[in-house]
Amino acid sequence: MDFITGLPPIQFKGEVVDSIIDVVCRLSKWAIFVPTRETAGARETAQKFFDEVVCEHGMPQSIVSDRDSRFISNFWQTLFHLCRTKLKMSTAQHPQTDGQTEIKNRTLEQMLRCFVADHQKDWPQHLKMLAFAVRTSVHKSTGFTPFRVVERRDPLTLPSCLCPHPSSSEALQDLKERVDIVQEVKDRLERARERAAHYYNQKRREEEFKPGDWIMVHKNFFAGAKTLKGDQKKLAYLWYGLFEVDQRVGKVAYELVFPEGVRRYPVLHVVWLKRYLF
């Protein structure tokens, strides 16, 4: 269980959300994404967890998380002690329990941040579709989709529903948009997995930046989006910039100062960044 913060604030179901609660089953890899506020406390986070996780799947035997203030609060600790759920906290020196977990966390955050960058005005309403795309993608560690592991069958996916039949153009367009979202997420997920695996296999430590540093951004962050004015041939380069670091967001993301014409939310996972050496 983790938080992805620093997202564009959006009014959604009566509250302003700017973060995602990311919950993944360690056995099946079933993913649940819940919109939330970065300032939400332990009680509010627990309520969302019970509504979206417990009510749908039951109480977990254990929860692995970092030492976020919400997770170490007396309320959170006591609540799950009463529920007989074991809380496993990672340490600051070893935030990941193994390589598979490291790749999984890196992959999901990259995919989510890139998707949000392309859907800044309505990203919360797409989270269910994002989760569906993740659940219907084959996971390398199991050899199956999370959906098949949990349900013991494959779902009837949206593309297979697009057979020719009489339909209103509005309904057909809506369905096609949903199909496109699922495919977009699966494509981004695969690219993120490849990049995360590359970083892990190189045994690279996450580089840290500070405000005022100048960095380059990997071209895949901008893949498929109109991001810069002028010649789009710049995307042919592996890294491009320069971009200035404005501030750190959470543990592994940074807000950059993007010039006018870059139509992306400026908070990026560190995996997309490289220090520029003058």
Tab-separated table of C-alpha atoms in Angstrom:
chain	number	residue	atom	x	y	z
A	1	MET	CA	0.000	0.000	0.000
A	2	ASP	CA	1.409	3.356	-1.009
A	3	PHE	CA	0.505	6.944	-1.898
A	4	ILE	CA	1.135	8.677	-5.219
A	5	THR	CA	1.066	12.404	-4.508
A	6	GLY	CA	1.595	15.685	-6.311
A	7	LEU	CA	-1.130	15.148	-8.937
A	8	PRO	CA	-3.293	17.919	-10.447
A	9	PRO	CA	-6.001	18.844	-7.890
A	10	ILE	CA	-9.467	17.984	-9.228
A	11	GLN	CA	-12.969	18.259	-7.753
A	12	PHE	CA	-14.295	14.692	-7.562
A	13	LYS	CA	-17.358	13.407	-5.709
A	14	GLY	CA	-17.577	16.375	-3.395
A	15	GLU	CA	-13.901	16.726	-2.514
A	16	VAL	CA	-10.702	18.014	-4.077
A	17	VAL	CA	-8.357	15.091	-4.736
A	18	ASP	CA	-4.671	15.320	-5.658
A	19	SER	CA	-3.313	11.882	-4.775
A	20	ILE	CA	-3.917	8.164	-5.295
A	21	ILE	CA	-3.958	5.350	-2.741
A	22	ASP	CA	-2.242	2.476	-4.545
A	23	VAL	CA	-3.122	-0.974	-3.145
A	24	VAL	CA	-1.792	-4.177	-4.758
A	25	CYS	CA	-2.337	-7.775	-3.612
A	26	ARG	CA	1.079	-9.412	-3.203
A	27	LEU	CA	-0.215	-12.803	-4.398
A	28	SER	CA	-2.501	-12.025	-7.336
A	29	LYS	CA	-1.139	-8.527	-8.224
A	30	TRP	CA	-4.754	-7.263	-8.206
A	31	ALA	CA	-4.564	-3.450	-8.205
A	32	ILE	CA	-6.897	-0.925	-6.591
A	33	PHE	CA	-6.507	2.829	-7.154
A	34	VAL	CA	-8.412	5.202	-4.862
A	35	PRO	CA	-8.444	9.006	-5.328
A	36	THR	CA	-7.679	10.916	-2.144
A	37	ARG	CA	-6.221	14.105	-0.683
A	38	GLU	CA	-2.542	14.398	0.172
A	39	THR	CA	-3.623	15.999	3.456
A	40	ALA	CA	-6.056	13.183	4.333
A	41	GLY	CA	-5.436	11.854	7.831
A	42	ALA	CA	-5.360	8.309	9.171
A	43	ARG	CA	-9.131	8.170	9.816
A	44	GLU	CA	-10.065	9.330	6.318
A	45	THR	CA	-7.524	6.990	4.725
A	46	ALA	CA	-8.823	4.078	6.796
A	47	GLN	CA	-12.393	4.861	5.715
A	48	LYS	CA	-11.384	4.768	2.050
A	49	PHE	CA	-9.448	1.546	2.626
A	50	PHE	CA	-12.467	-0.156	4.201
A	51	ASP	CA	-14.844	1.148	1.509
A	52	GLU	CA	-12.721	0.209	-1.497
A	53	VAL	CA	-10.695	-2.781	-0.269
A	54	VAL	CA	-12.250	-4.484	2.740
A	55	CYS	CA	-15.872	-4.242	1.566
A	56	GLU	CA	-14.898	-5.716	-1.814
A	57	HIS	CA	-12.272	-8.298	-0.853
A	58	GLY	CA	-12.310	-8.763	2.914
A	59	MET	CA	-9.660	-7.980	5.524
A	60	PRO	CA	-6.053	-8.576	4.471
A	61	GLN	CA	-3.818	-10.723	6.658
A	62	SER	CA	-1.061	-8.137	6.416
A	63	ILE	CA	-0.307	-4.738	4.869
A	64	VAL	CA	3.150	-3.691	3.669
A	65	SER	CA	3.703	0.076	3.613
A	66	ASP	CA	6.312	2.718	4.266
A	67	ARG	CA	6.487	4.750	7.469
A	68	ASP	CA	4.076	7.441	6.368
A	69	SER	CA	2.723	9.412	9.330
A	70	ARG	CA	-0.746	7.972	8.707
A	71	PHE	CA	0.512	4.398	8.923
A	72	ILE	CA	2.447	4.898	12.150
A	73	SER	CA	-0.328	6.855	13.869
A	74	ASN	CA	-1.893	5.381	16.992
A	75	PHE	CA	-5.327	5.283	15.315
A	76	TRP	CA	-4.100	3.259	12.313
A	77	GLN	CA	-1.998	0.897	14.424
A	78	THR	CA	-4.778	0.253	16.940
A	79	LEU	CA	-7.465	-0.156	14.271
A	80	PHE	CA	-5.646	-2.893	12.403
A	81	HIS	CA	-4.470	-4.549	15.608
A	82	LEU	CA	-8.145	-4.945	16.529
A	83	CYS	CA	-8.793	-6.323	13.018
A	84	ARG	CA	-5.897	-8.780	13.474
A	85	THR	CA	-4.137	-7.463	10.398
A	86	LYS	CA	-0.349	-7.442	10.667
A	87	LEU	CA	1.277	-4.146	9.663
A	88	LYS	CA	4.698	-4.507	8.048
A	89	MET	CA	6.681	-1.285	7.774
A	90	SER	CA	9.627	-0.878	5.427
A	91	THR	CA	12.670	0.989	6.708
A	92	ALA	CA	14.070	4.179	5.263
A	93	GLN	CA	17.279	2.356	4.308
A	94	HIS	CA	15.443	-0.550	2.661
A	95	PRO	CA	12.067	0.726	1.412
A	96	GLN	CA	11.547	-2.282	-0.863
A	97	THR	CA	11.332	-5.860	0.350
A	98	ASP	CA	12.648	-7.345	-2.890
A	99	GLY	CA	13.419	-6.596	-6.526
A	100	GLN	CA	9.979	-7.641	-7.738
A	101	THR	CA	8.319	-5.176	-5.374
A	102	GLU	CA	10.699	-2.425	-6.429
A	103	ILE	CA	9.885	-2.952	-10.103
A	104	LYS	CA	6.143	-3.176	-9.370
A	105	ASN	CA	6.080	0.080	-7.408
A	106	ARG	CA	8.200	1.912	-9.953
A	107	THR	CA	6.110	0.595	-12.850
A	108	LEU	CA	2.711	1.551	-11.435
A	109	GLU	CA	3.786	5.022	-10.370
A	110	GLN	CA	5.346	5.743	-13.768
A	111	MET	CA	2.224	4.553	-15.575
A	112	LEU	CA	-0.149	6.497	-13.324
A	113	ARG	CA	1.821	9.739	-13.487
A	114	CYS	CA	2.080	9.563	-17.282
A	115	PHE	CA	-1.638	8.833	-17.625
A	116	VAL	CA	-2.563	11.703	-15.316
A	117	ALA	CA	-0.280	14.010	-17.311
A	118	ASP	CA	-2.449	13.314	-20.376
A	119	HIS	CA	-5.785	13.545	-18.505
A	120	GLN	CA	-5.216	16.422	-16.103
A	121	LYS	CA	-8.831	17.632	-16.088
A	122	ASP	CA	-10.595	14.342	-15.339
A	123	TRP	CA	-8.038	11.770	-14.158
A	124	PRO	CA	-9.996	10.576	-11.058
A	125	GLN	CA	-12.921	9.311	-13.123
A	126	HIS	CA	-10.581	7.053	-15.126
A	127	LEU	CA	-8.981	5.247	-12.162
A	128	LYS	CA	-11.421	2.314	-12.323
A	129	MET	CA	-10.546	1.792	-15.988
A	130	LEU	CA	-6.838	2.022	-15.174
A	131	ALA	CA	-7.224	-0.647	-12.514
A	132	PHE	CA	-9.128	-2.847	-14.982
A	133	ALA	CA	-6.310	-2.480	-17.514
A	134	VAL	CA	-3.728	-3.510	-14.909
A	135	ARG	CA	-5.861	-6.454	-13.764
A	136	THR	CA	-6.191	-7.751	-17.339
A	137	SER	CA	-2.479	-7.462	-18.179
A	138	VAL	CA	-0.304	-10.569	-17.784
A	139	HIS	CA	2.066	-10.288	-14.823
A	140	LYS	CA	5.482	-11.828	-15.422
A	141	SER	CA	5.842	-13.212	-11.895
A	142	THR	CA	2.633	-15.278	-12.119
A	143	GLY	CA	2.287	-15.829	-15.861
A	144	PHE	CA	-1.390	-14.871	-15.602
A	145	THR	CA	-3.498	-11.751	-15.426
A	146	PRO	CA	-4.516	-10.722	-11.887
A	147	PHE	CA	-8.128	-11.110	-13.016
A	148	ARG	CA	-7.593	-14.783	-13.886
A	149	VAL	CA	-5.774	-15.494	-10.625
A	150	VAL	CA	-8.659	-14.055	-8.592
A	151	GLU	CA	-11.690	-14.987	-10.700
A	152	ARG	CA	-10.260	-18.159	-12.327
A	153	ARG	CA	-11.384	-16.912	-15.735
A	154	ASP	CA	-10.583	-14.174	-18.208
A	155	PRO	CA	-13.069	-11.302	-18.503
A	156	LEU	CA	-14.989	-10.300	-21.588
A	157	THR	CA	-12.846	-7.332	-22.517
A	158	LEU	CA	-14.070	-4.152	-24.133
A	159	PRO	CA	-12.400	-4.684	-27.547
A	160	SER	CA	-14.259	-7.984	-27.984
A	161	CYS	CA	-17.518	-6.092	-27.502
A	162	LEU	CA	-16.906	-3.920	-30.548
A	163	CYS	CA	-18.626	-6.196	-33.046
A	164	PRO	CA	-20.704	-4.532	-35.776
A	165	HIS	CA	-24.265	-3.887	-34.641
A	166	PRO	CA	-26.793	-1.064	-34.779
A	167	SER	CA	-25.847	1.568	-32.246
A	168	SER	CA	-26.114	5.289	-31.729
A	169	SER	CA	-22.982	7.176	-32.714
A	170	GLU	CA	-22.761	8.748	-29.258
A	171	ALA	CA	-22.793	5.386	-27.483
A	172	LEU	CA	-20.276	3.916	-29.930
A	173	GLN	CA	-17.938	6.868	-29.472
A	174	ASP	CA	-18.150	6.546	-25.688
A	175	LEU	CA	-17.287	2.847	-25.873
A	176	LYS	CA	-14.373	3.478	-28.231
A	177	GLU	CA	-12.977	6.068	-25.821
A	178	ARG	CA	-13.059	3.509	-23.026
A	179	VAL	CA	-11.334	0.927	-25.237
A	180	ASP	CA	-8.654	3.468	-26.114
A	181	ILE	CA	-8.045	4.220	-22.434
A	182	VAL	CA	-7.558	0.541	-21.590
A	183	GLN	CA	-5.149	0.065	-24.493
A	184	GLU	CA	-3.279	3.258	-23.625
A	185	VAL	CA	-2.780	2.075	-20.058
A	186	LYS	CA	-1.573	-1.363	-21.164
A	187	ASP	CA	0.929	0.208	-23.562
A	188	ARG	CA	2.215	2.583	-20.892
A	189	LEU	CA	2.387	-0.249	-18.378
A	190	GLU	CA	4.581	-2.314	-20.686
A	191	ARG	CA	6.917	0.602	-21.376
A	192	ALA	CA	7.134	1.348	-17.668
A	193	ARG	CA	7.911	-2.295	-16.861
A	194	GLU	CA	10.718	-2.364	-19.396
A	195	ARG	CA	12.216	0.846	-18.062
A	196	ALA	CA	11.854	-0.189	-14.420
A	197	ALA	CA	13.469	-3.563	-15.115
A	198	HIS	CA	16.311	-1.812	-16.929
A	199	TYR	CA	16.991	0.404	-13.923
A	200	TYR	CA	16.774	-2.464	-11.460
A	201	ASN	CA	19.016	-4.747	-13.513
A	202	GLN	CA	21.631	-2.026	-13.600
A	203	LYS	CA	21.382	-1.896	-9.789
A	204	ARG	CA	21.143	1.869	-9.956
A	205	ARG	CA	20.270	3.849	-6.866
A	206	GLU	CA	17.659	6.559	-7.209
A	207	GLU	CA	19.463	9.816	-7.863
A	208	GLU	CA	18.434	12.736	-5.696
A	209	PHE	CA	18.003	16.298	-6.894
A	210	LYS	CA	17.527	19.627	-5.167
A	211	PRO	CA	15.726	22.835	-6.208
A	212	GLY	CA	17.705	24.671	-8.857
A	213	ASP	CA	19.318	21.563	-10.357
A	214	TRP	CA	19.162	21.215	-14.131
A	215	ILE	CA	18.026	17.885	-15.511
A	216	MET	CA	17.079	16.065	-18.720
A	217	VAL	CA	13.782	14.194	-19.251
A	218	HIS	CA	13.545	10.830	-21.021
A	219	LYS	CA	11.670	10.993	-24.334
A	220	ASN	CA	9.218	8.222	-23.345
A	221	PHE	CA	7.650	10.536	-20.770
A	222	PHE	CA	6.342	12.602	-23.663
A	223	ALA	CA	5.476	9.686	-25.960
A	224	GLY	CA	2.141	10.099	-27.732
A	225	ALA	CA	1.503	13.616	-26.494
A	226	LYS	CA	1.804	17.049	-28.071
A	227	THR	CA	4.143	18.542	-25.557
A	228	LEU	CA	6.359	21.114	-27.182
A	229	LYS	CA	5.763	23.888	-29.651
A	230	GLY	CA	7.750	23.743	-32.844
A	231	ASP	CA	9.685	20.868	-34.336
A	232	GLN	CA	8.493	17.532	-32.930
A	233	LYS	CA	11.678	15.904	-34.220
A	234	LYS	CA	13.151	16.694	-30.821
A	235	LEU	CA	11.393	13.545	-29.641
A	236	ALA	CA	13.896	11.557	-31.693
A	237	TYR	CA	16.488	12.187	-28.976
A	238	LEU	CA	16.642	9.881	-25.970
A	239	TRP	CA	16.912	12.738	-23.453
A	240	TYR	CA	16.030	16.367	-23.871
A	241	GLY	CA	15.694	19.539	-21.873
A	242	LEU	CA	17.019	21.472	-19.999
A	243	PHE	CA	14.487	21.663	-17.185
A	244	GLU	CA	14.970	23.162	-13.740
A	245	VAL	CA	13.977	21.300	-10.574
A	246	ASP	CA	11.450	23.315	-8.560
A	247	GLN	CA	10.883	21.003	-5.591
A	248	ARG	CA	10.796	17.407	-4.423
A	249	VAL	CA	7.362	15.725	-4.206
A	250	GLY	CA	7.132	12.724	-1.903
A	251	LYS	CA	9.977	10.205	-1.905
A	252	VAL	CA	10.669	9.595	-5.597
A	253	ALA	CA	9.121	12.419	-7.633
A	254	TYR	CA	10.099	15.971	-8.533
A	255	GLU	CA	8.260	19.030	-9.790
A	256	LEU	CA	10.000	20.678	-12.745
A	257	VAL	CA	9.744	24.134	-14.263
A	258	PHE	CA	8.349	23.465	-17.740
A	259	PRO	CA	8.482	26.218	-20.381
A	260	GLU	CA	5.339	27.498	-22.061
A	261	GLY	CA	4.054	24.956	-24.564
A	262	VAL	CA	4.817	21.818	-22.556
A	263	ARG	CA	1.373	20.331	-21.982
A	264	ARG	CA	2.301	17.970	-19.208
A	265	TYR	CA	1.799	18.077	-15.472
A	266	PRO	CA	5.294	18.923	-14.180
A	267	VAL	CA	5.582	16.257	-11.450
A	268	LEU	CA	7.683	13.306	-12.666
A	269	HIS	CA	8.948	10.079	-11.132
A	270	VAL	CA	12.739	10.151	-10.759
A	271	VAL	CA	13.102	7.273	-13.227
A	272	TRP	CA	12.403	9.726	-16.069
A	273	LEU	CA	15.101	12.168	-14.971
A	274	LYS	CA	18.837	12.456	-15.521
A	275	ARG	CA	21.192	15.093	-14.176
A	276	TYR	CA	22.618	17.442	-16.797
A	277	LEU	CA	26.387	17.795	-16.558
A	278	PHE	CA	27.611	21.172	-17.769
